[in-house]
Amino acid sequence: MVNEIKKRTIAILGSTGSIGTQTLQVVEEHPDKFEVYAITANTRVNELIQQARKFMPEAVVIADESKYQQLKEALADLPIKVYGGYESICQIVESKPIDIVVTAMVGFSGLRPTINAIKAGKAIALANKETMVVAGEMINALAIEHRTPILPVDSEHSAIFQCLAGEMQNKVEKLILTASGGPFRTFTKEQLEHVTRQQALKHPNWSMGAKITIDSASMMNKGFEVMEAKWLFGVGAEDIEVVVHPQSVIHSMVQFADGAIKAQLGTPDMRLPIMYALTYPTRLTSSFERIDWNTLKELTFEKPNLELFPNLRHAYTALAEGGNIPCVVNAANEICVAAFLEERIKFTDMPKLIERAMEKATYILKPTLEDYLETDKEIREMVTTWI
Ligand code: MN
């Protein structure tokens, strides 16, 4: 039988964000394949109400407790359980009927719910890469202990995951992560000094949330993806190469010991990797746009410019230093991105502040969860005082 999967019950953390809404589009396209058990949002209560009325989940959570009353009243006529507060998100993922948790919230906030979901034996459709950036080693150990898969949603990692299908016995020589290079790829150092928030929010190929769009423009996103790839696929940082590929058609590649390279190609549509993570190893039929080989003229490649985008270098340094340093980079970056979006710092200040945070941080070789929470808090406070 082709395209048959057992119905999967899912929870979507961050359902009103870019990945969350696209996950719900996948559910809409295959209503017989998925049951939405829970949806959660940070602050966008109106969108959450609309989603709840449409998809009728068992439970809805809003992290922002000041919006809880509004949510509860708006859904009072429906048999939906309504909760408020971040702790409720950490708890809802443990609910028995859930098979897969889609972690699509922004930043460090994804860590604790993901840990709880793994401990409860849920499969993770990982869209929150910061979880792996901050605590990849710990997450891997937990996933092995609780025998639960971590399925990548990030397009590059989904591509690698797809290239690895059927290759488990074969030695991987190198992972090749492609990067669009972002909107400032061809800028000079001088031009980069003066880029605005609006310019940085315009990604050439992908439509995404604000935080990841800024991360893409600064190459921090690619640095995080190198870290994510290391932990997801067990490959050393020295065997992960970043290649700038401005068309974003090749989503990433795997080079094997015999020199053969497999690539996964597609249109830049996140619904494809979302659907693959939710239905792995089965591929469902989709109505999404196909590549048109008559209009696709060329695929080009170039080296990433580490002079212009030091964040990518910072990521490799953080991986080499290990311990809590990736957590430091993530915390500093979250503060920098927020400050840049509020137009309080320049685009080129971000990598400088991140580097300073890496120098000033107290190094912890084998961090516990408490150490990560403490490092995150300390670095946020420290970088805030510099801004
Ligand atoms: Mn990506």
mmCIF file of C-alpha atoms and ligand atoms in Angstrom:
data_model
loop_
_atom_site.group_PDB
_atom_site.id
_atom_site.type_symbol
_atom_site.label_atom_id
_atom_site.label_comp_id
_atom_site.label_asym_id
_atom_site.label_seq_id
_atom_site.Cartn_x
_atom_site.Cartn_y
_atom_site.Cartn_z
ATOM 1 C CA MET A 1 0.000 0.000 0.000
ATOM 2 C CA VAL A 2 1.275 3.468 -0.822
ATOM 3 C CA ASN A 3 1.022 6.608 1.317
ATOM 4 C CA GLU A 4 -0.685 4.906 4.240
ATOM 5 C CA ILE A 5 0.157 5.994 7.762
ATOM 6 C CA LYS A 6 -1.589 5.486 11.056
ATOM 7 C CA LYS A 7 -3.309 8.647 12.265
ATOM 8 C CA ARG A 8 -0.836 10.686 14.340
ATOM 9 C CA THR A 9 -1.810 12.854 17.288
ATOM 10 C CA ILE A 10 0.232 16.027 17.446
ATOM 11 C CA ALA A 11 0.908 18.990 19.719
ATOM 12 C CA ILE A 12 2.159 22.203 18.126
ATOM 13 C CA LEU A 13 4.197 24.501 20.368
ATOM 14 C CA GLY A 14 4.215 27.935 18.774
ATOM 15 C CA SER A 15 1.187 27.299 16.567
ATOM 16 C CA THR A 16 0.701 30.961 15.595
ATOM 17 C CA GLY A 17 4.247 31.395 14.271
ATOM 18 C CA SER A 18 5.477 30.709 10.769
ATOM 19 C CA ILE A 19 6.218 26.984 11.264
ATOM 20 C CA GLY A 20 3.117 26.544 13.451
ATOM 21 C CA THR A 21 0.711 27.948 10.880
ATOM 22 C CA GLN A 22 2.373 25.938 8.106
ATOM 23 C CA THR A 23 2.084 22.787 10.221
ATOM 24 C CA LEU A 24 -1.646 23.454 10.480
ATOM 25 C CA GLN A 25 -1.760 23.855 6.681
ATOM 26 C CA VAL A 26 -0.240 20.378 6.387
ATOM 27 C CA VAL A 27 -2.904 19.083 8.789
ATOM 28 C CA GLU A 28 -5.594 20.765 6.690
ATOM 29 C CA GLU A 29 -4.285 19.111 3.552
ATOM 30 C CA HIS A 30 -4.413 15.668 5.235
ATOM 31 C CA PRO A 31 -7.143 15.841 7.891
ATOM 32 C CA ASP A 32 -7.444 12.049 7.965
ATOM 33 C CA LYS A 33 -3.765 11.642 8.904
ATOM 34 C CA PHE A 34 -3.488 13.978 11.893
ATOM 35 C CA GLU A 35 -5.287 14.774 15.099
ATOM 36 C CA VAL A 36 -4.357 18.117 16.686
ATOM 37 C CA TYR A 37 -4.335 17.503 20.438
ATOM 38 C CA ALA A 38 -2.818 20.770 21.675
ATOM 39 C CA ILE A 39 -1.759 24.133 20.304
ATOM 40 C CA THR A 40 0.200 26.766 22.208
ATOM 41 C CA ALA A 41 1.239 30.355 21.590
ATOM 42 C CA ASN A 42 3.303 32.960 23.331
ATOM 43 C CA THR A 43 1.217 36.152 23.014
ATOM 44 C CA ARG A 44 -0.847 36.060 19.792
ATOM 45 C CA VAL A 45 -4.160 35.279 21.430
ATOM 46 C CA ASN A 46 -6.468 36.267 18.571
ATOM 47 C CA GLU A 47 -4.742 33.948 16.115
ATOM 48 C CA LEU A 48 -4.777 31.185 18.741
ATOM 49 C CA ILE A 49 -8.528 31.592 19.244
ATOM 50 C CA GLN A 50 -9.152 31.316 15.500
ATOM 51 C CA GLN A 51 -6.966 28.214 15.246
ATOM 52 C CA ALA A 52 -8.697 26.595 18.226
ATOM 53 C CA ARG A 53 -12.154 27.159 16.734
ATOM 54 C CA LYS A 54 -11.031 25.729 13.416
ATOM 55 C CA PHE A 55 -8.985 22.692 14.519
ATOM 56 C CA MET A 56 -10.827 21.873 17.753
ATOM 57 C CA PRO A 57 -7.859 20.619 19.817
ATOM 58 C CA GLU A 58 -8.316 19.069 23.259
ATOM 59 C CA ALA A 59 -6.212 21.791 24.845
ATOM 60 C CA VAL A 60 -4.966 25.306 24.167
ATOM 61 C CA VAL A 61 -2.229 27.166 26.070
ATOM 62 C CA ILE A 62 -1.225 30.819 26.002
ATOM 63 C CA ALA A 63 2.148 31.543 27.638
ATOM 64 C CA ASP A 64 1.292 35.185 28.309
ATOM 65 C CA GLU A 65 -0.914 34.912 31.405
ATOM 66 C CA SER A 66 -2.385 38.382 30.886
ATOM 67 C CA LYS A 67 -4.150 36.970 27.798
ATOM 68 C CA TYR A 68 -5.549 33.891 29.560
ATOM 69 C CA GLN A 69 -8.962 35.366 30.479
ATOM 70 C CA GLN A 70 -9.563 36.560 26.935
ATOM 71 C CA LEU A 71 -8.701 33.101 25.575
ATOM 72 C CA LYS A 72 -10.892 31.312 28.105
ATOM 73 C CA GLU A 73 -13.897 33.511 27.432
ATOM 74 C CA ALA A 74 -13.534 33.279 23.658
ATOM 75 C CA LEU A 75 -13.571 29.459 23.798
ATOM 76 C CA ALA A 76 -16.138 29.104 26.602
ATOM 77 C CA ASP A 77 -18.756 27.571 24.270
ATOM 78 C CA LEU A 78 -16.401 24.787 23.170
ATOM 79 C CA PRO A 79 -15.204 21.627 24.980
ATOM 80 C CA ILE A 80 -11.575 22.801 24.871
ATOM 81 C CA LYS A 81 -9.349 22.902 27.934
ATOM 82 C CA VAL A 82 -7.695 26.298 28.272
ATOM 83 C CA TYR A 83 -4.472 26.986 30.179
ATOM 84 C CA GLY A 84 -2.190 29.970 30.753
ATOM 85 C CA GLY A 85 1.505 30.348 31.542
ATOM 86 C CA TYR A 86 4.809 28.901 30.365
ATOM 87 C CA GLU A 87 4.666 26.092 32.948
ATOM 88 C CA SER A 88 1.462 24.825 31.329
ATOM 89 C CA ILE A 89 3.321 24.483 28.018
ATOM 90 C CA CYS A 90 5.989 22.456 29.793
ATOM 91 C CA GLN A 91 3.254 20.178 31.160
ATOM 92 C CA ILE A 92 0.843 19.826 28.242
ATOM 93 C CA VAL A 93 3.493 18.030 26.142
ATOM 94 C CA GLU A 94 3.342 15.086 28.555
ATOM 95 C CA SER A 95 -0.347 14.349 27.793
ATOM 96 C CA LYS A 96 -0.858 10.684 27.058
ATOM 97 C CA PRO A 97 -2.545 10.800 23.616
ATOM 98 C CA ILE A 98 0.207 12.882 21.983
ATOM 99 C CA ASP A 99 2.485 11.000 19.545
ATOM 100 C CA ILE A 100 4.545 13.895 18.163
ATOM 101 C CA VAL A 101 5.402 17.321 19.543
ATOM 102 C CA VAL A 102 6.225 19.981 16.957
ATOM 103 C CA THR A 103 8.596 22.388 18.723
ATOM 104 C CA ALA A 104 8.120 25.625 16.813
ATOM 105 C CA MET A 105 8.503 28.245 19.501
ATOM 106 C CA VAL A 106 11.232 30.873 19.330
ATOM 107 C CA GLY A 107 14.580 30.615 21.075
ATOM 108 C CA PHE A 108 15.612 29.280 24.480
ATOM 109 C CA SER A 109 11.978 28.887 25.593
ATOM 110 C CA GLY A 110 11.842 25.667 23.566
ATOM 111 C CA LEU A 111 14.316 23.847 25.796
ATOM 112 C CA ARG A 112 12.240 22.827 28.821
ATOM 113 C CA PRO A 113 9.086 21.717 26.956
ATOM 114 C CA THR A 114 11.274 19.666 24.595
ATOM 115 C CA ILE A 115 13.029 17.957 27.511
ATOM 116 C CA ASN A 116 9.678 17.141 29.131
ATOM 117 C CA ALA A 117 8.263 15.791 25.867
ATOM 118 C CA ILE A 118 11.274 13.500 25.384
ATOM 119 C CA LYS A 119 10.994 12.250 28.966
ATOM 120 C CA ALA A 120 7.334 11.462 28.286
ATOM 121 C CA GLY A 121 8.421 9.391 25.278
ATOM 122 C CA LYS A 122 7.076 11.708 22.577
ATOM 123 C CA ALA A 123 8.645 11.929 19.133
ATOM 124 C CA ILE A 124 9.996 15.429 18.525
ATOM 125 C CA ALA A 125 9.520 17.260 15.229
ATOM 126 C CA LEU A 126 12.315 19.724 15.919
ATOM 127 C CA ALA A 127 11.789 23.199 14.526
ATOM 128 C CA ASN A 128 13.258 25.016 17.538
ATOM 129 C CA LYS A 129 16.953 24.668 16.644
ATOM 130 C CA GLU A 130 18.003 26.706 19.697
ATOM 131 C CA THR A 131 17.186 23.652 21.829
ATOM 132 C CA MET A 132 19.950 21.684 20.077
ATOM 133 C CA VAL A 133 22.284 24.692 19.977
ATOM 134 C CA VAL A 134 22.046 25.188 23.730
ATOM 135 C CA ALA A 135 21.862 21.609 24.966
ATOM 136 C CA GLY A 136 22.429 19.210 22.065
ATOM 137 C CA GLU A 137 24.446 16.720 24.090
ATOM 138 C CA MET A 138 21.862 16.558 26.865
ATOM 139 C CA ILE A 139 18.952 16.273 24.418
ATOM 140 C CA ASN A 140 20.687 13.429 22.564
ATOM 141 C CA ALA A 141 21.334 11.513 25.773
ATOM 142 C CA LEU A 142 17.687 11.917 26.833
ATOM 143 C CA ALA A 143 16.385 10.851 23.425
ATOM 144 C CA ILE A 144 18.498 7.689 23.563
ATOM 145 C CA GLU A 145 17.438 6.959 27.155
ATOM 146 C CA HIS A 146 13.736 7.386 26.332
ATOM 147 C CA ARG A 147 14.019 5.824 22.865
ATOM 148 C CA THR A 148 12.309 8.643 21.138
ATOM 149 C CA PRO A 149 13.210 10.032 17.701
ATOM 150 C CA ILE A 150 14.180 13.637 16.991
ATOM 151 C CA LEU A 151 12.964 14.412 13.495
ATOM 152 C CA PRO A 152 14.378 17.549 11.870
ATOM 153 C CA VAL A 153 12.029 20.200 10.498
ATOM 154 C CA ASP A 154 14.767 22.663 9.555
ATOM 155 C CA SER A 155 14.988 22.397 5.741
ATOM 156 C CA GLU A 156 18.755 21.746 5.654
ATOM 157 C CA HIS A 157 18.577 19.020 8.272
ATOM 158 C CA SER A 158 15.510 17.496 6.686
ATOM 159 C CA ALA A 159 17.478 17.385 3.431
ATOM 160 C CA ILE A 160 20.382 15.600 5.147
ATOM 161 C CA PHE A 161 17.945 13.263 6.894
ATOM 162 C CA GLN A 162 16.384 12.426 3.517
ATOM 163 C CA CYS A 163 19.819 11.871 1.932
ATOM 164 C CA LEU A 164 20.702 9.487 4.784
ATOM 165 C CA ALA A 165 17.615 7.306 4.275
ATOM 166 C CA GLY A 166 18.877 3.796 3.497
ATOM 167 C CA GLU A 167 22.500 4.760 4.229
ATOM 168 C CA MET A 168 22.721 3.904 7.920
ATOM 169 C CA GLN A 169 25.551 1.380 7.406
ATOM 170 C CA ASN A 170 27.611 3.754 5.271
ATOM 171 C CA LYS A 171 30.285 6.136 6.424
ATOM 172 C CA VAL A 172 29.523 9.826 6.010
ATOM 173 C CA GLU A 173 32.566 11.847 5.008
ATOM 174 C CA LYS A 174 31.022 15.284 5.112
ATOM 175 C CA LEU A 175 27.746 17.133 5.508
ATOM 176 C CA ILE A 176 27.337 20.105 3.174
ATOM 177 C CA LEU A 177 24.917 22.685 4.517
ATOM 178 C CA THR A 178 23.704 25.140 1.935
ATOM 179 C CA ALA A 179 23.056 28.774 2.881
ATOM 180 C CA SER A 180 21.217 31.380 0.836
ATOM 181 C CA GLY A 181 23.668 34.003 2.082
ATOM 182 C CA GLY A 182 20.774 36.277 3.061
ATOM 183 C CA PRO A 183 19.917 39.745 1.770
ATOM 184 C CA PHE A 184 23.403 41.208 2.435
ATOM 185 C CA ARG A 185 25.528 38.543 0.740
ATOM 186 C CA THR A 186 26.995 40.967 -1.790
ATOM 187 C CA PHE A 187 27.303 43.973 0.547
ATOM 188 C CA THR A 188 30.585 45.626 1.500
ATOM 189 C CA LYS A 189 31.587 46.002 5.156
ATOM 190 C CA GLU A 190 30.806 49.697 4.875
ATOM 191 C CA GLN A 191 27.298 49.045 3.474
ATOM 192 C CA LEU A 192 26.586 46.467 6.157
ATOM 193 C CA GLU A 193 27.184 49.089 8.868
ATOM 194 C CA HIS A 194 24.088 50.974 7.778
ATOM 195 C CA VAL A 195 21.503 48.303 6.984
ATOM 196 C CA THR A 196 18.056 48.832 8.460
ATOM 197 C CA ARG A 197 15.644 46.564 10.228
ATOM 198 C CA GLN A 198 13.369 46.596 7.163
ATOM 199 C CA GLN A 199 16.199 45.499 4.855
ATOM 200 C CA ALA A 200 17.219 42.711 7.220
ATOM 201 C CA LEU A 201 13.640 41.441 7.479
ATOM 202 C CA LYS A 202 13.462 40.814 3.722
ATOM 203 C CA HIS A 203 14.823 37.346 3.100
ATOM 204 C CA PRO A 204 15.474 36.657 -0.598
ATOM 205 C CA ASN A 205 13.977 33.138 -0.700
ATOM 206 C CA TRP A 206 12.227 32.042 2.484
ATOM 207 C CA SER A 207 9.294 33.593 4.296
ATOM 208 C CA MET A 208 9.894 33.124 8.047
ATOM 209 C CA GLY A 209 9.422 34.717 11.454
ATOM 210 C CA ALA A 210 11.340 37.872 12.435
ATOM 211 C CA LYS A 211 13.928 36.249 14.725
ATOM 212 C CA ILE A 212 15.088 33.602 12.266
ATOM 213 C CA THR A 213 15.037 36.107 9.384
ATOM 214 C CA ILE A 214 17.498 38.347 11.233
ATOM 215 C CA ASP A 215 19.555 35.270 12.157
ATOM 216 C CA SER A 216 19.642 34.352 8.460
ATOM 217 C CA ALA A 217 20.795 37.833 7.451
ATOM 218 C CA SER A 218 23.623 37.736 10.042
ATOM 219 C CA MET A 219 24.558 34.083 9.287
ATOM 220 C CA MET A 220 23.914 33.253 12.945
ATOM 221 C CA ASN A 221 21.209 30.940 11.682
ATOM 222 C CA LYS A 222 23.731 28.989 9.603
ATOM 223 C CA GLY A 223 26.069 28.828 12.583
ATOM 224 C CA PHE A 224 23.245 27.413 14.693
ATOM 225 C CA GLU A 225 22.492 24.935 11.927
ATOM 226 C CA VAL A 226 26.087 23.688 12.010
ATOM 227 C CA MET A 227 25.635 23.024 15.739
ATOM 228 C CA GLU A 228 22.232 21.439 15.142
ATOM 229 C CA ALA A 229 23.719 19.172 12.443
ATOM 230 C CA LYS A 230 26.535 18.060 14.712
ATOM 231 C CA TRP A 231 24.126 16.852 17.379
ATOM 232 C CA LEU A 232 21.433 15.471 15.062
ATOM 233 C CA PHE A 233 23.784 13.450 12.871
ATOM 234 C CA GLY A 234 26.789 12.799 15.120
ATOM 235 C CA VAL A 235 29.290 14.421 12.759
ATOM 236 C CA GLY A 236 32.251 16.497 13.955
ATOM 237 C CA ALA A 237 32.219 20.235 13.235
ATOM 238 C CA GLU A 238 35.296 19.803 11.007
ATOM 239 C CA ASP A 239 33.194 17.576 8.730
ATOM 240 C CA ILE A 240 30.371 20.077 8.310
ATOM 241 C CA GLU A 241 30.922 22.509 5.455
ATOM 242 C CA VAL A 242 28.793 25.554 4.716
ATOM 243 C CA VAL A 243 28.363 26.468 1.044
ATOM 244 C CA VAL A 244 26.516 29.588 -0.052
ATOM 245 C CA HIS A 245 23.923 28.685 -2.684
ATOM 246 C CA PRO A 246 21.812 31.788 -3.349
ATOM 247 C CA GLN A 247 18.957 30.015 -5.172
ATOM 248 C CA SER A 248 18.043 27.813 -2.150
ATOM 249 C CA VAL A 249 17.073 24.935 -4.445
ATOM 250 C CA ILE A 250 19.529 22.399 -3.035
ATOM 251 C CA HIS A 251 18.510 22.219 0.613
ATOM 252 C CA SER A 252 21.703 20.404 1.697
ATOM 253 C CA MET A 253 23.930 17.449 0.775
ATOM 254 C CA VAL A 254 25.718 14.436 2.187
ATOM 255 C CA GLN A 255 29.100 13.252 0.913
ATOM 256 C CA PHE A 256 29.879 9.586 1.574
ATOM 257 C CA ALA A 257 33.182 7.771 2.010
ATOM 258 C CA ASP A 258 33.296 6.785 -1.665
ATOM 259 C CA GLY A 259 33.048 10.449 -2.713
ATOM 260 C CA ALA A 260 29.458 10.195 -3.893
ATOM 261 C CA ILE A 261 27.251 13.148 -2.941
ATOM 262 C CA LYS A 262 23.502 13.011 -2.441
ATOM 263 C CA ALA A 263 21.490 16.228 -2.479
ATOM 264 C CA GLN A 264 17.851 16.975 -1.764
ATOM 265 C CA LEU A 265 16.205 19.621 -3.909
ATOM 266 C CA GLY A 266 12.887 21.411 -3.816
ATOM 267 C CA THR A 267 11.088 24.721 -3.796
ATOM 268 C CA PRO A 268 11.662 26.806 -0.646
ATOM 269 C CA ASP A 269 8.458 25.649 1.063
ATOM 270 C CA MET A 270 8.714 24.681 4.734
ATOM 271 C CA ARG A 271 5.572 22.564 4.499
ATOM 272 C CA LEU A 272 7.596 19.857 2.782
ATOM 273 C CA PRO A 273 10.111 19.262 5.603
ATOM 274 C CA ILE A 274 7.292 19.684 8.166
ATOM 275 C CA MET A 275 5.251 16.980 6.454
ATOM 276 C CA TYR A 276 8.250 14.659 6.136
ATOM 277 C CA ALA A 277 8.996 14.975 9.860
ATOM 278 C CA LEU A 278 5.366 14.254 10.737
ATOM 279 C CA THR A 279 4.977 11.228 8.464
ATOM 280 C CA TYR A 280 8.529 9.808 8.328
ATOM 281 C CA PRO A 281 9.412 7.418 6.744
ATOM 282 C CA THR A 282 6.313 7.745 4.568
ATOM 283 C CA ARG A 283 5.911 10.458 1.949
ATOM 284 C CA LEU A 284 2.389 11.786 1.526
ATOM 285 C CA THR A 285 1.005 13.342 -1.631
ATOM 286 C CA SER A 286 1.128 17.130 -1.685
ATOM 287 C CA SER A 287 -0.290 19.926 -3.808
ATOM 288 C CA PHE A 288 2.695 22.186 -3.126
ATOM 289 C CA GLU A 289 4.478 23.943 -5.969
ATOM 290 C CA ARG A 290 7.005 21.911 -7.990
ATOM 291 C CA ILE A 291 10.352 23.039 -9.398
ATOM 292 C CA ASP A 292 9.918 24.313 -12.945
ATOM 293 C CA TRP A 293 13.069 23.297 -14.848
ATOM 294 C CA ASN A 294 12.227 25.708 -17.665
ATOM 295 C CA THR A 295 12.513 28.781 -15.464
ATOM 296 C CA LEU A 296 15.286 27.490 -13.189
ATOM 297 C CA LYS A 297 18.328 28.739 -15.056
ATOM 298 C CA GLU A 298 21.279 28.056 -12.794
ATOM 299 C CA LEU A 299 22.478 26.755 -9.469
ATOM 300 C CA THR A 300 25.499 28.642 -8.181
ATOM 301 C CA PHE A 301 27.833 28.198 -5.217
ATOM 302 C CA GLU A 302 30.317 30.354 -3.337
ATOM 303 C CA LYS A 303 32.311 30.405 -0.120
ATOM 304 C CA PRO A 304 30.720 32.050 2.934
ATOM 305 C CA ASN A 305 32.274 35.412 3.806
ATOM 306 C CA LEU A 306 33.457 35.095 7.417
ATOM 307 C CA GLU A 307 34.924 38.605 7.368
ATOM 308 C CA LEU A 308 31.530 40.094 6.665
ATOM 309 C CA PHE A 309 29.602 37.597 8.811
ATOM 310 C CA PRO A 310 31.694 36.687 11.895
ATOM 311 C CA ASN A 311 28.726 34.899 13.503
ATOM 312 C CA LEU A 312 29.417 31.789 11.461
ATOM 313 C CA ARG A 313 32.983 31.740 12.811
ATOM 314 C CA HIS A 314 31.652 32.308 16.356
ATOM 315 C CA ALA A 315 29.490 29.213 15.971
ATOM 316 C CA TYR A 316 32.448 26.998 15.042
ATOM 317 C CA THR A 317 34.447 28.473 17.944
ATOM 318 C CA ALA A 318 31.558 27.816 20.340
ATOM 319 C CA LEU A 319 31.321 24.211 19.160
ATOM 320 C CA ALA A 320 35.060 23.727 19.657
ATOM 321 C CA GLU A 321 34.921 25.226 23.160
ATOM 322 C CA GLY A 322 31.787 23.230 24.006
ATOM 323 C CA GLY A 323 30.304 23.246 27.519
ATOM 324 C CA ASN A 324 27.964 26.179 28.056
ATOM 325 C CA ILE A 325 29.520 28.392 25.331
ATOM 326 C CA PRO A 326 26.905 27.573 22.647
ATOM 327 C CA CYS A 327 24.299 28.539 25.283
ATOM 328 C CA VAL A 328 26.189 31.831 25.765
ATOM 329 C CA VAL A 329 26.133 32.535 22.029
ATOM 330 C CA ASN A 330 22.420 31.804 21.858
ATOM 331 C CA ALA A 331 21.522 34.026 24.823
ATOM 332 C CA ALA A 332 23.681 36.913 23.583
ATOM 333 C CA ASN A 333 22.203 36.549 20.110
ATOM 334 C CA GLU A 334 18.604 36.610 21.378
ATOM 335 C CA ILE A 335 19.254 39.889 23.190
ATOM 336 C CA CYS A 336 21.086 41.330 20.163
ATOM 337 C CA VAL A 337 18.351 40.408 17.701
ATOM 338 C CA ALA A 338 15.673 41.920 19.941
ATOM 339 C CA ALA A 339 17.743 45.109 20.329
ATOM 340 C CA PHE A 340 18.383 45.313 16.581
ATOM 341 C CA LEU A 341 14.651 44.875 15.874
ATOM 342 C CA GLU A 342 13.993 47.740 18.307
ATOM 343 C CA GLU A 343 16.636 49.760 16.432
ATOM 344 C CA ARG A 344 18.786 50.147 19.546
ATOM 345 C CA ILE A 345 21.952 48.648 18.015
ATOM 346 C CA LYS A 346 23.455 48.378 14.532
ATOM 347 C CA PHE A 347 23.429 45.193 12.511
ATOM 348 C CA THR A 348 27.228 44.973 12.779
ATOM 349 C CA ASP A 349 27.109 45.370 16.572
ATOM 350 C CA MET A 350 25.517 41.953 16.935
ATOM 351 C CA PRO A 351 28.576 39.743 16.187
ATOM 352 C CA LYS A 352 30.774 42.051 18.295
ATOM 353 C CA LEU A 353 28.517 41.750 21.347
ATOM 354 C CA ILE A 354 28.261 37.992 20.889
ATOM 355 C CA GLU A 355 32.047 37.682 20.767
ATOM 356 C CA ARG A 356 32.381 39.781 23.931
ATOM 357 C CA ALA A 357 29.834 37.579 25.719
ATOM 358 C CA MET A 358 31.846 34.483 24.736
ATOM 359 C CA GLU A 359 34.977 36.061 26.247
ATOM 360 C CA LYS A 360 33.313 37.219 29.467
ATOM 361 C CA ALA A 361 31.216 34.124 30.194
ATOM 362 C CA THR A 362 32.035 31.768 33.058
ATOM 363 C CA TYR A 363 32.933 28.470 31.408
ATOM 364 C CA ILE A 364 31.151 25.320 32.542
ATOM 365 C CA LEU A 365 32.462 22.106 30.992
ATOM 366 C CA LYS A 366 29.548 19.756 31.770
ATOM 367 C CA PRO A 367 26.472 21.925 32.316
ATOM 368 C CA THR A 368 23.315 20.600 33.950
ATOM 369 C CA LEU A 369 19.883 21.953 33.030
ATOM 370 C CA GLU A 370 20.167 24.386 35.968
ATOM 371 C CA ASP A 371 23.537 25.561 34.617
ATOM 372 C CA TYR A 372 21.964 26.242 31.226
ATOM 373 C CA LEU A 373 19.108 28.206 32.804
ATOM 374 C CA GLU A 374 21.607 30.165 34.890
ATOM 375 C CA THR A 375 23.979 30.843 31.962
ATOM 376 C CA ASP A 376 21.065 31.985 29.819
ATOM 377 C CA LYS A 377 19.869 34.392 32.506
ATOM 378 C CA GLU A 378 23.356 35.766 33.287
ATOM 379 C CA ILE A 379 24.316 36.376 29.677
ATOM 380 C CA ARG A 380 20.998 38.063 28.893
ATOM 381 C CA GLU A 381 21.513 40.436 31.809
ATOM 382 C CA MET A 382 25.165 41.053 30.930
ATOM 383 C CA VAL A 383 24.545 41.815 27.241
ATOM 384 C CA THR A 384 21.562 44.003 28.139
ATOM 385 C CA THR A 385 23.823 46.240 30.243
ATOM 386 C CA TRP A 386 26.140 46.715 27.222
ATOM 387 C CA ILE A 387 23.335 47.924 24.964
HETATM 388 MN MN MN B 1 17.265 26.240 7.927
#
